[in-house]
Tab-separated table of C-alpha atoms and ligand atoms in Angstrom:
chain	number	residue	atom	x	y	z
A	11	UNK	CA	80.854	-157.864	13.144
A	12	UNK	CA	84.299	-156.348	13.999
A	13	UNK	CA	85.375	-153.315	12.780
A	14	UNK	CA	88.498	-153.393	9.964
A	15	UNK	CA	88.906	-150.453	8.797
A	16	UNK	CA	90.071	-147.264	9.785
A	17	UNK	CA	89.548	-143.818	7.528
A	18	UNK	CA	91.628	-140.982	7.972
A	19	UNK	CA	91.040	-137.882	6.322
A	20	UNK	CA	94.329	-135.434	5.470
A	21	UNK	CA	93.175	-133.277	2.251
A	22	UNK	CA	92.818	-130.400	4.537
A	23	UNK	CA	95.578	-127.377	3.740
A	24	UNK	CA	96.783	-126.994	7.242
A	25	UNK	CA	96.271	-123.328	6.921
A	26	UNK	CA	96.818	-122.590	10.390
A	27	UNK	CA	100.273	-124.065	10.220
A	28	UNK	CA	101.683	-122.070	7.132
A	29	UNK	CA	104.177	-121.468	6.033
A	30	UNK	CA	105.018	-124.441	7.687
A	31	UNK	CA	102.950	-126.264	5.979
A	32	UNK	CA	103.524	-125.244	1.992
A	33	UNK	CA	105.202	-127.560	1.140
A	34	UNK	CA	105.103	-130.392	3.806
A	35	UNK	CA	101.579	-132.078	4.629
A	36	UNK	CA	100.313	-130.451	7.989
A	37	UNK	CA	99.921	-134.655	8.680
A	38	UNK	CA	103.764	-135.077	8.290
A	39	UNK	CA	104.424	-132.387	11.084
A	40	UNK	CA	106.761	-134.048	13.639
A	41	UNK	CA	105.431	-134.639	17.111
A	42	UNK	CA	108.985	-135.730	18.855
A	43	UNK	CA	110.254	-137.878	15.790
A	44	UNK	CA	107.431	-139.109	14.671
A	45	UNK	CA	104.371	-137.615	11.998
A	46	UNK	CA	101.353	-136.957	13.522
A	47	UNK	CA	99.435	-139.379	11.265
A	48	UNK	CA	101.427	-141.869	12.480
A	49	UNK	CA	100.242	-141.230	16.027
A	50	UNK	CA	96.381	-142.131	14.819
A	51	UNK	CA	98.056	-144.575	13.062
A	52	UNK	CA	98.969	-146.416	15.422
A	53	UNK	CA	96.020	-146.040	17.836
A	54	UNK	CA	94.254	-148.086	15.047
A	55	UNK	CA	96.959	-150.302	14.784
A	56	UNK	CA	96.959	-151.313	18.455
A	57	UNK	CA	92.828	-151.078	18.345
A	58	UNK	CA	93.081	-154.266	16.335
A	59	UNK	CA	92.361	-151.976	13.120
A	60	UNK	CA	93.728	-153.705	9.739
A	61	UNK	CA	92.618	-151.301	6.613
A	62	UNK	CA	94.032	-148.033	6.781
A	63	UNK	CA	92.119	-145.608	4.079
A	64	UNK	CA	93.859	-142.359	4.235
A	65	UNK	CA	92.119	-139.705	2.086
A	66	UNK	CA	94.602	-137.353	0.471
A	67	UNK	CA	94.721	-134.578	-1.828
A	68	UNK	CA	97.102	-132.586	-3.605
A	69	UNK	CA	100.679	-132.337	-2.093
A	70	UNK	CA	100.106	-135.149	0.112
A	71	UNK	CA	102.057	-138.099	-1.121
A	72	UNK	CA	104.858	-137.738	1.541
A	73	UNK	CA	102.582	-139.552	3.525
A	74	UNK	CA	102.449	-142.580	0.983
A	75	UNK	CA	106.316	-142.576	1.137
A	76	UNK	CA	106.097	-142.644	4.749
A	77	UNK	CA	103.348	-145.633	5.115
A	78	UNK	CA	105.525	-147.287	2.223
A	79	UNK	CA	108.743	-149.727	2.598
A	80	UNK	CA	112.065	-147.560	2.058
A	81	UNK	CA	113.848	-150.828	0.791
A	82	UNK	CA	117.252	-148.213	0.279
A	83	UNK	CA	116.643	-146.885	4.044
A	84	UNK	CA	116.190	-150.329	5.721
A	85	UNK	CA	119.609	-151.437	3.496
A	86	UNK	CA	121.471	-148.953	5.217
A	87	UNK	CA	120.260	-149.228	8.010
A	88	UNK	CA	121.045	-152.927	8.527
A	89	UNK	CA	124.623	-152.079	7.156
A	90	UNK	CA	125.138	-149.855	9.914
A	91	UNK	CA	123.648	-152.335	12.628
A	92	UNK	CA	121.007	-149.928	13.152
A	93	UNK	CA	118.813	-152.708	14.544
A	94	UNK	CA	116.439	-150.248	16.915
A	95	UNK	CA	116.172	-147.922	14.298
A	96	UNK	CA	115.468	-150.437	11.301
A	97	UNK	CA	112.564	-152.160	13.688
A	98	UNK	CA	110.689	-149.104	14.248
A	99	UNK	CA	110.886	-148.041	10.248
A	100	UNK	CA	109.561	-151.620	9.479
A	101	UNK	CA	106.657	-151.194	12.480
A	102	UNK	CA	105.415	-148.291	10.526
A	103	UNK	CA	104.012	-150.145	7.315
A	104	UNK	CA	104.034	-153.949	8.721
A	105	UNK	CA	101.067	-155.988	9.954
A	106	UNK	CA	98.579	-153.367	7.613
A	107	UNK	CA	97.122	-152.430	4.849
A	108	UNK	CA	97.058	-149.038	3.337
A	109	UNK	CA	94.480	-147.918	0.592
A	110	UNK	CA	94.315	-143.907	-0.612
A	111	UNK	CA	91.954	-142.368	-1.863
A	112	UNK	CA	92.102	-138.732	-2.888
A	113	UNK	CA	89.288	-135.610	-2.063
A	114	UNK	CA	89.162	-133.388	-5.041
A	115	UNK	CA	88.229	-130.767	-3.719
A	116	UNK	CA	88.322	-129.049	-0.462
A	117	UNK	CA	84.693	-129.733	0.637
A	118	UNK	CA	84.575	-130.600	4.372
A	119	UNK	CA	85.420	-133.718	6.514
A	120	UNK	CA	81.831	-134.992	5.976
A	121	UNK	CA	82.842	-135.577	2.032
A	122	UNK	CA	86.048	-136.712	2.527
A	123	UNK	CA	84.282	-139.630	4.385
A	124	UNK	CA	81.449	-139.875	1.727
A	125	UNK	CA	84.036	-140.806	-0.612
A	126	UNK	CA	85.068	-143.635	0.903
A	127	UNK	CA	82.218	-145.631	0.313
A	128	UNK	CA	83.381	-147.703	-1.933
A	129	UNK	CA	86.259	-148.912	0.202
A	130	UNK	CA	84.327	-149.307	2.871
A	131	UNK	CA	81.170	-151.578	1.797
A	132	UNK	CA	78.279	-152.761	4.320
A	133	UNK	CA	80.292	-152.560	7.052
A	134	UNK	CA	80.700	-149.872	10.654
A	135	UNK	CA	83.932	-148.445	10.355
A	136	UNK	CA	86.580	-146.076	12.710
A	137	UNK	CA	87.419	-142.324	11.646
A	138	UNK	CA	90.297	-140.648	13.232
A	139	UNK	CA	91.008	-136.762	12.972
A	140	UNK	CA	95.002	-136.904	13.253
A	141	UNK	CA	94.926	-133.791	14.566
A	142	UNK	CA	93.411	-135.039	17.836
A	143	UNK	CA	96.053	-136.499	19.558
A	144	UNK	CA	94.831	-138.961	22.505
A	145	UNK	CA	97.465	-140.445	25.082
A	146	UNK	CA	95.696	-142.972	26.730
A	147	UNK	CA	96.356	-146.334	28.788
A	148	UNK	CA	94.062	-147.689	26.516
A	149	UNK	CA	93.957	-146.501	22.835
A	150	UNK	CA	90.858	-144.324	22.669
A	151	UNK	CA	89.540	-146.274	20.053
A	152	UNK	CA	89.375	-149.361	21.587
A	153	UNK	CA	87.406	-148.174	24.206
A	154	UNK	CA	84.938	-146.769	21.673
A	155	UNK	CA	84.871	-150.521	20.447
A	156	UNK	CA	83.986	-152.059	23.302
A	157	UNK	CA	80.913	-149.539	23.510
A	158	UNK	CA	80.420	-150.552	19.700
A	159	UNK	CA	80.457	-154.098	20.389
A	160	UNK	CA	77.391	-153.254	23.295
A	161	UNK	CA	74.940	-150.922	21.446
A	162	UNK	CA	76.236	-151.753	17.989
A	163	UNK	CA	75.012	-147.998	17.113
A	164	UNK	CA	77.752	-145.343	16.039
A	165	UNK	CA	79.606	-144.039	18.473
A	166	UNK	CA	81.433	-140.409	19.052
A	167	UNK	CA	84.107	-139.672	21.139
A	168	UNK	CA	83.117	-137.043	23.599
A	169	UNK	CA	85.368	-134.695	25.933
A	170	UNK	CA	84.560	-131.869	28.037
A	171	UNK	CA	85.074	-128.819	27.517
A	172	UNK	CA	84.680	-125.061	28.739
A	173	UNK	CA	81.443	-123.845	27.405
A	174	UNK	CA	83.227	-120.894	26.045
A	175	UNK	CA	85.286	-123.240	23.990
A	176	UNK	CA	82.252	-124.850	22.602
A	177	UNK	CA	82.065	-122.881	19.178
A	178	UNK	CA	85.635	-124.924	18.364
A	179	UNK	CA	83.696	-128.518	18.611
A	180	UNK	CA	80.865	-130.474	17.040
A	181	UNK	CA	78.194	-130.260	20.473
A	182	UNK	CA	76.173	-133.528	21.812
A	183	UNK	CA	73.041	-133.269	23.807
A	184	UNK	CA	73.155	-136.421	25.325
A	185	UNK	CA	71.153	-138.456	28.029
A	186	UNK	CA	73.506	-140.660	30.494
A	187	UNK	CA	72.918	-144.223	30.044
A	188	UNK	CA	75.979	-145.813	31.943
A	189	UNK	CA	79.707	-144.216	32.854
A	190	UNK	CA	80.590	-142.395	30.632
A	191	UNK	CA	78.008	-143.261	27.636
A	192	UNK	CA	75.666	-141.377	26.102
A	193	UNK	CA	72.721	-141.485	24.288
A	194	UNK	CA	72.750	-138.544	22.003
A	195	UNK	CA	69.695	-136.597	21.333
A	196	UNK	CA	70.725	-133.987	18.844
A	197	UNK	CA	73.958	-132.545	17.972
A	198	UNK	CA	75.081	-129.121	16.241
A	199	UNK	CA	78.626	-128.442	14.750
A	200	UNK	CA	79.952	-125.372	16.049
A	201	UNK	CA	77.588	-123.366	17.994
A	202	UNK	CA	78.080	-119.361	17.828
A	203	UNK	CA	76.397	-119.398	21.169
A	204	UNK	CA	74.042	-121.563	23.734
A	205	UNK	CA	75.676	-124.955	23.377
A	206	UNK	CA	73.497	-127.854	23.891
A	207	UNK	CA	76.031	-128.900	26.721
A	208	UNK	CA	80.015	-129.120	27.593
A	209	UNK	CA	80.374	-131.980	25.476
A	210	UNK	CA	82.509	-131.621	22.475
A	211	UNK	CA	82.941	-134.293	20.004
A	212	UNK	CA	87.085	-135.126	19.539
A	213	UNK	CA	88.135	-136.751	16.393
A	214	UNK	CA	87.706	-140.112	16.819
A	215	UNK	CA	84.271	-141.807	15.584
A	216	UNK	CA	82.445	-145.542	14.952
A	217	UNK	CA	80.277	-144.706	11.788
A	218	UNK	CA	77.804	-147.546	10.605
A	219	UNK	CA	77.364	-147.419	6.964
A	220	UNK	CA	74.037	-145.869	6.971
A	221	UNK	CA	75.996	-142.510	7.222
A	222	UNK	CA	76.707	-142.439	3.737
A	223	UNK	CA	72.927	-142.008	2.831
A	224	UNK	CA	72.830	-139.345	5.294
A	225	UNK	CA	75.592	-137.618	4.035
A	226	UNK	CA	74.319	-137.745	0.394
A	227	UNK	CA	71.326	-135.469	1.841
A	228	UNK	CA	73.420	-133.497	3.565
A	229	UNK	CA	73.771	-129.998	2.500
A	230	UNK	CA	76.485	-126.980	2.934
A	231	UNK	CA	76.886	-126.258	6.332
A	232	UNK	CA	79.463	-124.359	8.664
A	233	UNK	CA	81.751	-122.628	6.281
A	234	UNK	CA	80.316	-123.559	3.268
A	235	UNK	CA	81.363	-127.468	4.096
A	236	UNK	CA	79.592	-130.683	4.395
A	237	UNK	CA	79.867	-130.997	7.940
A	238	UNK	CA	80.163	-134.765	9.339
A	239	UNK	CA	78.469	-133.073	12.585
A	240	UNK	CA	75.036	-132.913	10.514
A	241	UNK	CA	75.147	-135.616	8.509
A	242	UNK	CA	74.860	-137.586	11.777
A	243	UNK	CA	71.950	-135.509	13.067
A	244	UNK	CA	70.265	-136.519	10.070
A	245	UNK	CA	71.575	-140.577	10.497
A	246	UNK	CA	69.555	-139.884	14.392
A	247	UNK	CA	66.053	-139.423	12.658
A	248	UNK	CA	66.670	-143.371	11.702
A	249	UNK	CA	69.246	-145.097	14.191
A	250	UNK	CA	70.699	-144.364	17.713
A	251	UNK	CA	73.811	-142.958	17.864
A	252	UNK	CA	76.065	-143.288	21.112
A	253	UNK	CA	78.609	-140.479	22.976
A	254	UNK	CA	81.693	-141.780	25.041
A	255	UNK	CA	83.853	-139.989	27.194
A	256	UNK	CA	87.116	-141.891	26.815
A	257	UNK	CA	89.474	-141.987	29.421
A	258	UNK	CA	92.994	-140.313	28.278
A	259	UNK	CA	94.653	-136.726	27.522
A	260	UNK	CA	93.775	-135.616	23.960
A	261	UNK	CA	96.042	-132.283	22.349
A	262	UNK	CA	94.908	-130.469	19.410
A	263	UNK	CA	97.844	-130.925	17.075
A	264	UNK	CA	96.059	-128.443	14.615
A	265	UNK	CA	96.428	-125.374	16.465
A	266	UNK	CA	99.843	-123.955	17.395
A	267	UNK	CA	99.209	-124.306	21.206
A	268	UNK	CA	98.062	-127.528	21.229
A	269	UNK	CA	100.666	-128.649	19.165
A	270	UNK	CA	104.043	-127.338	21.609
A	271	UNK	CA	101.987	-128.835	24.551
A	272	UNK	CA	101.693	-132.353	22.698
A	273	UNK	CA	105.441	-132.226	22.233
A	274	UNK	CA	106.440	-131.341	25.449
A	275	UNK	CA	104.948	-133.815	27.289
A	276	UNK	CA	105.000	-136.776	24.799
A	277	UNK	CA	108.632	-135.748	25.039
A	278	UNK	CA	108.456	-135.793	28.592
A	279	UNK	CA	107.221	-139.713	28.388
A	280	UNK	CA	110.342	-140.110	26.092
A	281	UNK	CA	112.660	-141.971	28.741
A	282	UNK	CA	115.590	-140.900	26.605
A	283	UNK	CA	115.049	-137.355	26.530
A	284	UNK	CA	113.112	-136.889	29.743
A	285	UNK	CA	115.550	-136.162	32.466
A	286	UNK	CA	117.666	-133.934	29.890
A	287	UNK	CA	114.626	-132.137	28.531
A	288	UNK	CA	113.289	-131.489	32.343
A	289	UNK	CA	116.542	-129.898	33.254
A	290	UNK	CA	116.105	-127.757	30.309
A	291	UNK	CA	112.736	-126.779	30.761
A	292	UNK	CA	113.601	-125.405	34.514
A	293	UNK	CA	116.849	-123.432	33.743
A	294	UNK	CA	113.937	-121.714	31.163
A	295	UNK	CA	112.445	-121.092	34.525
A	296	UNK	CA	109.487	-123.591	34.561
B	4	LIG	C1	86.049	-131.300	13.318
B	4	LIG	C2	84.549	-131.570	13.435
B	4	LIG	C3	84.041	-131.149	14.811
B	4	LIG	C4	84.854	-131.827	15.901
B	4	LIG	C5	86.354	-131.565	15.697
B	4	LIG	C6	87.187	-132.400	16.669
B	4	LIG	O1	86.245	-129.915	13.316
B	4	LIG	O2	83.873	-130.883	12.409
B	4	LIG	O3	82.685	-131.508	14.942
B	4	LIG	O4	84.441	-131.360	17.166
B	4	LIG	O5	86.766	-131.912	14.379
B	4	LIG	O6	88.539	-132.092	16.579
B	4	LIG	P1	87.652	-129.231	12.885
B	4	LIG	O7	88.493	-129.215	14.139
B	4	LIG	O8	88.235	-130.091	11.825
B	4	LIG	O9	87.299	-127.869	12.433
């Protein structure tokens, strides 16, 4: 069965963005000219994804508006022969369909995706973490699909990473099956120290439904949350689950760093700001 739907969680408070982020979703940040959700977005979009559940919270219906038609916006903008313009503000919301669903309370990502059940019926489904980024020939997640479509398990996108950096990232044990793939054998979110390896699961996941059953014995984990990382160790005790190492630069929007490097060099890739922005950047002295 192909996979529809695509789930994006963006309850979180974007803490590490404030004040920034008081009064603006962290998810409506701008990466160039565009919001990062729209970036994951459209990796779904051009994954062959058709059901966009976004799960919200309080403070986050800017990003409704933004998925939505502005019928006053495209108006004007047709008046004013603003035809590049008006075709990218129609690409946003066209060809998809976008459900919400709101998280209550501030529980962890593994609950924002347990209440999506209902939306989601008997069928594997796509995650994406907006915060991760992923420039890639081919959108990330359709590579993970094609490794969905051969073991038909759930499947995690993996990246490597400096084992010091470890403690930042869910951690895979895995055993190599083919390049790139991975069977995993056990997995622990976060480890203080001794990692089970350098491979750190990224935001972007293939869930078969049995994870909701494993979520709903999931207990409190890291920081008090239900973590996503063990509801899937306890989904292994009863199905395979599958690691890939996708092919592609990924940025950590959600940390300051990470977020001026992704908008340096996706502004870099801009052809209209490029040579401009270059110049710039070397009279700074780089
Ligand atoms: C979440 C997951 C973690 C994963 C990470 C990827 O953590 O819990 O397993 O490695 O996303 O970005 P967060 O970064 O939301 O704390």
């Amino acid at each position: 069965m192909t996979i529809k739907k695509a789930v994006f969680p963006a309850a979180g408070f974007g803490t590490r963005f404030l004040p920034a982020t008081k009064a603006i979703p962290k998810e409506m940040l701008p990466l160039v000219d565009k919001p990062l959700i729209q970036y994951a977005v459209e990796e779904a979009k051009a994954s062959g994804l058709k059901e966009m559940i976004i799960v919200t919270g309080m403070g986050k219906t800017a990003i409704e508006d933004h998925f939505d038609t502005s019928f006053e916006l495209e108006i004007l903008l047709k008046e004013r022969g603003k035809t590049a313009l008006l075709k990218e503000i129609e690409e946003v919301s066209g060809l998809v369909h976008f459900a919400y669903t709101r998280q209550k309370k501030p529980l962890g990502l593994g609950h924002a995706i347990s209440i999506t059940r209902n939306l989601i019926n008997d069928e594997a489904f796509a995650v994406f973490l907006g915060d991760d980024i992923i420039d890639a020939k081919v959108p990330a997640m359709k590579q993970m699909i094609g490794v969905h479509k051969e073991y038909k398990t759930s499947v995690l996108a993996v990246q490597r990473v400096n084992k010091k950096d470890a403690h930042l990232y869910g951690v895979i044990k895995g055993e190599q099956v083919a390049p790139g793939v991975f069977r995993v054998l056990d997995l622990v979110e976060k480890p203080k120290e001794n990692p089970p390896s350098n491979l750190a699961i990224i935001g972007r996941y293939i869930l078969t439904p049995g994870i909701f059953d494993a979520l709903e014995r999931t207990r409190p984990g890291k920081g008090g949350e239900i973590q996503l990382t063990d509801a899937l160790k306890i989904l292994l005790e009863t199905e395979d689950i599958y690691a890939y190492e996708f092919e592609g630069n990924r940025y950590d929007a959600g940390d300051k760093l990470g977020f001026l490097k992704a908008n340096v060099s996706l502004a870099l890739k801009r052809p209209e700001l490029r040579a401009e922005f270059k110049k710039f950047l070397k009279q700074l002295g780089f």
